[in-house]
C-alpha positions as semicolon CSV with decimal commas, in nm:
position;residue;x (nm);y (nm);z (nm)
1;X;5,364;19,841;7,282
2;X;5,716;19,802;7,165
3;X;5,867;19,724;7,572
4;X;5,574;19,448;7,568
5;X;5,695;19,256;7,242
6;X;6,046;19,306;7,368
7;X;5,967;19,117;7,695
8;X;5,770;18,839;7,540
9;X;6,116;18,794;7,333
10;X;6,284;18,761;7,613
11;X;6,090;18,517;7,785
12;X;6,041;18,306;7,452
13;X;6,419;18,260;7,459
14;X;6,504;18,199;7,809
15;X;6,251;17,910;7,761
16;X;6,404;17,755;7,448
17;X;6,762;17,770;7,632
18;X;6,633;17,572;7,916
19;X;6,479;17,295;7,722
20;X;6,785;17,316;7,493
21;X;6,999;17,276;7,847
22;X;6,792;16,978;7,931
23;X;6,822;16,797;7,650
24;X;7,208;16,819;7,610
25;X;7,204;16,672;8,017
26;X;6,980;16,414;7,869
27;X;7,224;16,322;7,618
28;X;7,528;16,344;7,847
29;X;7,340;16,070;8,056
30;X;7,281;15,855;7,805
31;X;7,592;15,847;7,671
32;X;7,785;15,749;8,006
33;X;7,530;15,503;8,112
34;X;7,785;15,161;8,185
35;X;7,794;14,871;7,990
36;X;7,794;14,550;8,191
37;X;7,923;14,226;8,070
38;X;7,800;13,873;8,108
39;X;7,887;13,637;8,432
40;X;8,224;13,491;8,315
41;X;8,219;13,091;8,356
42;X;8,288;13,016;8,691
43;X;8,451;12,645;8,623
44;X;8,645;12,689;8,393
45;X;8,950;12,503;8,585
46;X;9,218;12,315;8,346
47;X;9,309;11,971;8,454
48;X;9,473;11,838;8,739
49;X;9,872;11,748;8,720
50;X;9,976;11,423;8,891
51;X;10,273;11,553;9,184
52;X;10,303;11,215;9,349
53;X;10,631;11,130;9,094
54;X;10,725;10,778;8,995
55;X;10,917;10,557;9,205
56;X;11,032;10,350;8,842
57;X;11,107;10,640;8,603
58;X;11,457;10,539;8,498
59;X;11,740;10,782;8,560
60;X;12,089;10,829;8,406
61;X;12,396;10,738;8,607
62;X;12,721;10,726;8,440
63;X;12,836;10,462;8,649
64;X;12,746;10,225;8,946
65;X;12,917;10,487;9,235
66;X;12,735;10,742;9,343
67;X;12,861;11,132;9,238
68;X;13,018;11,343;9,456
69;X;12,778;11,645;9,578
70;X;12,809;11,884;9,307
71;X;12,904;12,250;9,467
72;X;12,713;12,429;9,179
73;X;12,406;12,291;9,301
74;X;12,292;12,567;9,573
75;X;11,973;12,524;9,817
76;X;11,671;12,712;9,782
77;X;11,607;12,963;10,059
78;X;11,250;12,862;10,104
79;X;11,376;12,524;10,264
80;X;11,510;12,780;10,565
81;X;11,102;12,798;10,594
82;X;10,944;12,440;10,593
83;X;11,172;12,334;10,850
84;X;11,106;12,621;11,067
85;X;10,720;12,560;11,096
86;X;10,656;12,484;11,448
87;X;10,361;12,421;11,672
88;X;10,296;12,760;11,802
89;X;10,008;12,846;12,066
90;X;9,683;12,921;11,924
91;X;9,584;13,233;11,927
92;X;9,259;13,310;12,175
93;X;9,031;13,602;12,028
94;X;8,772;13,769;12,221
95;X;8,394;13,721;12,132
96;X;8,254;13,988;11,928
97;X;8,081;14,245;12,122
98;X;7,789;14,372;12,015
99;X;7,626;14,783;12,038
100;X;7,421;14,838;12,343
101;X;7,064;14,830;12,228
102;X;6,849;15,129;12,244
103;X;6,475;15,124;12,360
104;X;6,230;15,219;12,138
105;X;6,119;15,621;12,153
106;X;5,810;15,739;12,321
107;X;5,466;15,658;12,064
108;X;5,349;15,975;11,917
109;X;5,019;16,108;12,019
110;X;4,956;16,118;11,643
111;X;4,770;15,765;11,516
112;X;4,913;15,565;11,223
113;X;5,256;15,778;11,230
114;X;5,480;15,615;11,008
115;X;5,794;15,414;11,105
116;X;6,131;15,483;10,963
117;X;6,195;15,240;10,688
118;X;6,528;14,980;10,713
119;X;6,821;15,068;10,619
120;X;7,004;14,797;10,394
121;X;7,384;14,811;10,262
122;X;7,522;14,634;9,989
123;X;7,876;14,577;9,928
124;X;8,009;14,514;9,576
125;X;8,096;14,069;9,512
126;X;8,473;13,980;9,582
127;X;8,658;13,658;9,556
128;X;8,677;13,621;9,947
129;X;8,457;13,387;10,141
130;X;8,335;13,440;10,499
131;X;8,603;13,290;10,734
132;X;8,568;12,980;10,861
133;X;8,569;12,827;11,191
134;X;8,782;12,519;11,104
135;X;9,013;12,378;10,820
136;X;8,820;12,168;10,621
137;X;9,029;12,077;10,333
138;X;9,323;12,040;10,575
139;X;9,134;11,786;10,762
140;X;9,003;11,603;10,526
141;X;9,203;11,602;10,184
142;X;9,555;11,654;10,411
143;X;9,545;11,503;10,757
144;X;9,315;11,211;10,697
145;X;9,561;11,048;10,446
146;X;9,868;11,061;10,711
147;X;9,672;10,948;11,025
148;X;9,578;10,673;10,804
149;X;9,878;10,558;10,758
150;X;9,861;10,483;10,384
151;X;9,950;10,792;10,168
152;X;10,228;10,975;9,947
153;X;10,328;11,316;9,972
154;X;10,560;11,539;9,701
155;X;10,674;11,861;9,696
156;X;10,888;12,008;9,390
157;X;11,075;12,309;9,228
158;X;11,255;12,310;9,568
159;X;11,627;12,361;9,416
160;X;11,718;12,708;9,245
161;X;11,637;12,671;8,929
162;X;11,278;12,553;9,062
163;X;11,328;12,248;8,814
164;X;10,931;12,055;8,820
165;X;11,131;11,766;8,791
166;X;11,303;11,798;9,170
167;X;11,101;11,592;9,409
168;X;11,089;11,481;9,725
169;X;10,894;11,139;9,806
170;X;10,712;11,028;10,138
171;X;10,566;10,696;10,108
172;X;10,441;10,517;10,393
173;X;10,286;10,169;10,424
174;X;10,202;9,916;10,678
175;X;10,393;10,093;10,935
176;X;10,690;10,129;10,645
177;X;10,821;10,488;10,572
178;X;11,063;10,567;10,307
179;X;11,184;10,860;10,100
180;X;11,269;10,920;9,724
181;X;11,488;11,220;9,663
182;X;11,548;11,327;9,297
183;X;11,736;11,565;9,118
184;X;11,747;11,501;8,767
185;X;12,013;11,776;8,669
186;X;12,302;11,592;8,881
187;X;12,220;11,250;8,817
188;X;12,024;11,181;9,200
189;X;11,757;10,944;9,210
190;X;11,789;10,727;9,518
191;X;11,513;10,564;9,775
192;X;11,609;10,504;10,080
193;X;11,319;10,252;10,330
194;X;11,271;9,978;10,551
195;X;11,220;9,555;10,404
196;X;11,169;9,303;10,647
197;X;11,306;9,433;10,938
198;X;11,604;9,577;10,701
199;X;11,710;9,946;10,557
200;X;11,811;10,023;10,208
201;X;11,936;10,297;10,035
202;X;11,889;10,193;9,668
203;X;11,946;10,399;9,306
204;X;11,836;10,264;9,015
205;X;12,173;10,067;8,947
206;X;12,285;9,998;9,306
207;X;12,206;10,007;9,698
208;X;12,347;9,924;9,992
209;X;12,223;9,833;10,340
210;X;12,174;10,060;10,637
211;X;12,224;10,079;10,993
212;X;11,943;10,135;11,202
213;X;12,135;10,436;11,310
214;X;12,231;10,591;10,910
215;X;11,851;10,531;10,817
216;X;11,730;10,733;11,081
217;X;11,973;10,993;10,984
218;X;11,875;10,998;10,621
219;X;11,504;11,007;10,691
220;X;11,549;11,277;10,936
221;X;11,721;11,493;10,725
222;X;11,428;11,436;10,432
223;X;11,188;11,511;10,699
224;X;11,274;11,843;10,684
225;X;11,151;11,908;10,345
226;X;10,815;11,873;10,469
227;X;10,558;12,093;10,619
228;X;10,408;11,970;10,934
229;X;10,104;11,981;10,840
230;X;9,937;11,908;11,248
231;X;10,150;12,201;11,351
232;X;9,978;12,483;11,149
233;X;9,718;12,727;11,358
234;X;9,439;12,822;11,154
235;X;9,328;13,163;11,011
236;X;9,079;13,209;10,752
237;X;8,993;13,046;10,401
238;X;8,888;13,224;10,092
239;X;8,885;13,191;9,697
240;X;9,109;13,301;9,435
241;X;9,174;13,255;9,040
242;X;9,440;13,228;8,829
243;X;9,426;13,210;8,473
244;X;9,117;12,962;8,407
245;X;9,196;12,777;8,737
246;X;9,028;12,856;9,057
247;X;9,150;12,767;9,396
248;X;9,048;12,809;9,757
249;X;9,322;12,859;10,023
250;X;9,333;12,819;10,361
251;X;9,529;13,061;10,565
252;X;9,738;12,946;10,855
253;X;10,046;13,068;11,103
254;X;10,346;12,807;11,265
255;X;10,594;12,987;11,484
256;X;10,685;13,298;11,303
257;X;10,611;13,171;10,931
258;X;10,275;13,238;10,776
259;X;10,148;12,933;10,539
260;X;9,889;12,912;10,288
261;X;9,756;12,640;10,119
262;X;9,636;12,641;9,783
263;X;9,343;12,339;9,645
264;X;9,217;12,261;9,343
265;X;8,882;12,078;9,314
266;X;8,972;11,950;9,676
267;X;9,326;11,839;9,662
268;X;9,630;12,043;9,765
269;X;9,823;12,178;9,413
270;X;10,069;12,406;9,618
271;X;10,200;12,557;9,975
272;X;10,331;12,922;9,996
273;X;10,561;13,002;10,275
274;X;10,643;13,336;10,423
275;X;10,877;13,434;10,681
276;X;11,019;13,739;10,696
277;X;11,173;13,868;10,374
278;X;11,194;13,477;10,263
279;X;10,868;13,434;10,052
280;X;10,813;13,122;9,817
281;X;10,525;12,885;9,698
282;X;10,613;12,512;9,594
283;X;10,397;12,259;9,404
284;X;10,283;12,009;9,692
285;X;10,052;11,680;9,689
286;X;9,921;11,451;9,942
287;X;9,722;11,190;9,856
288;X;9,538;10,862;10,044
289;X;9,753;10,603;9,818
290;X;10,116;10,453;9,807
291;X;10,285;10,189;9,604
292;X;10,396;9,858;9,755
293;X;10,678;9,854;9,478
294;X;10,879;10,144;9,680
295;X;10,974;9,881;9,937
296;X;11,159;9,606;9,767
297;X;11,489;9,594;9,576
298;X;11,471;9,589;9,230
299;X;11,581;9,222;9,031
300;X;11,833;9,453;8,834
301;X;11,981;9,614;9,121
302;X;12,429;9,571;9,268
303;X;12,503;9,519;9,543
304;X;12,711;9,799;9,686
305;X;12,886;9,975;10,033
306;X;12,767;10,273;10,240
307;X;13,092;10,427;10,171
308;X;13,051;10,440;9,792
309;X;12,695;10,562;9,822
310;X;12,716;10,811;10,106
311;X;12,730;11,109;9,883
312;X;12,367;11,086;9,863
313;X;12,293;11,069;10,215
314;X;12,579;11,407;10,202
315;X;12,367;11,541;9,964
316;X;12,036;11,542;10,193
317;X;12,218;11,664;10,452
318;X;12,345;11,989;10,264
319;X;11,984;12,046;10,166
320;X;11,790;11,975;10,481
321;X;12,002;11,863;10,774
322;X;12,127;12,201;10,912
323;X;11,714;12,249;11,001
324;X;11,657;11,999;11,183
């Protein structure tokens, strides 16, 4: 009689520990579950900053000849990059190939056997889109402006010190191109552009008039600043966000540099260049508009020489001319 008690003992307590067990894995379980927090605000974008410039903002100059090139000012090694982007072929890839198909297996002699059910996989959300098969904000918020022929693109923070207010200008109009080049911290401000069948190189006290054969050599130096925008082979596009501001980029390669461009709400904010250990990302703007006021000769301004002004066209030179 005693071994029977003992046994039912036993086996009362083994059954106690077990539900005991269970309940502390019950706990455990509830006690790790994840917490998940609410969808963030998707627009949540701050607003847009004007990077066309002004072609009126008034500048200091000490006095009505131009400065000599200052050698403290030193040129930004992404500028090695924009002038190096260069029609390249486009790269052909093969169409996808897809697994050989497999016929169906032999019915079973069994009726109503059941069929394997699908298999699905889902991946977790990122911030990259499907690729695309064509540029779209390229074509239309980029390209369309130049081939019209009406438009002004900037780009800025191009010296060392990556100073917003350091622009460079492209305005064309009715066939008229010209270029504004400005760098606040050495006293440059100067347009240089085409009037009547005329070419001017104008500050904001004084200008002179070109040859044919000194605008062409200003311009093309200036030129250089810019990305060639027709040039670039396209990759992909996705999304990204920084901050409160979301962008989309498109992905794109010219010769050996890879390019990205970065929108916001459909216009172009920025470019980042890469090539080779040279990496840098500029604030850049096109947009479908240009002021007629670029083009004429202020009532204010002197009339001056080439001579006394050509330290600005020196100056464009240092920056951009050894690219081209």
């Amino acid at each position: 009689m005693i071994a029977i008690l003992s046994v039912a003992a036993l086996l009362c307590a083994s059954a106690c520990g077990k539900q005991a067990a269970q309940s502390e894995t019950t706990s455990e379980l509830q006690t790790t579950q994840p917490v998940t927090q609410a969808n963030i605000e998707d627009d949540l974008a701050l607003p847009g900053v004007n990077e066309s410039g002004s072609t009126t903002a008034p500048v200091v100059v000490q006095s009505t000849a131009a400065p000599a090139v200052p050698a403290a000012v030193q040129q930004a090694p992404i500028m090695n990059v924009i002038a190096d982007v260069q029609a390249a072929p486009p790269a052909t890839q093969p169409p996808a190939t897809q697994p050989p198909q497999t016929e169906a297996a032999a019915e079973s002699d069994t009726p109503d056997a059941p069929e394997a059910p699908d298999v699905t996989t889902t991946t977790a959300p990122t911030t990259t889109q499907a690729a695309k098969s064509s540029p779209d904000l390229l074509n239309n918020s980029v390209l369309a402006p130049i081939n019209s022929g009406t438009y002004t693109m900037s780009v800025s923070g191009f010296t060392k010190d990556k100073s917003p207010d350091d622009k460079l200008i492209k305005v064309s109009q009715g066939g008229n191109t010209g270029y504004r080049f400005a760098v606040p911290g050495v006293h440059f401000d100067y347009r240089v552009f085409s009037d009547g069948g005329k070419y001017y190189m104008a500050d904001n006290n004084i200008y002179c008039e070109l040859t044919k054969a000194q605008y062409d050599a200003v311009c093309g130096d200036l030129k250089n600043g810019f990305i060639q925008f027709n040039a670039l082979q396209y990759q992909n596009t996705d999304e990204t966000r920084e901050g409160f501001t979301k962008y989309t980029r498109e992905h794109f390669t010219a010769g050996n540099a890879d390019v990205t461009l970065w929108y916001k709400n459909g216009a172009l904010a920025k470019a980042e260049m890469k090539a080779g250990d040279v990496q840098d990302t500029l604030p850049m703007s096109v947009s479908g508009s240009a002021d007629s006021g670029f083009f004429k000769l202020g009532e204010q301004l002197q009339p001056s020489t080439y001579e006394n002004m050509k330290a600005y066209a020196d100056f464009a030179n240092m920056f951009f001319g050894a690219q081209s």
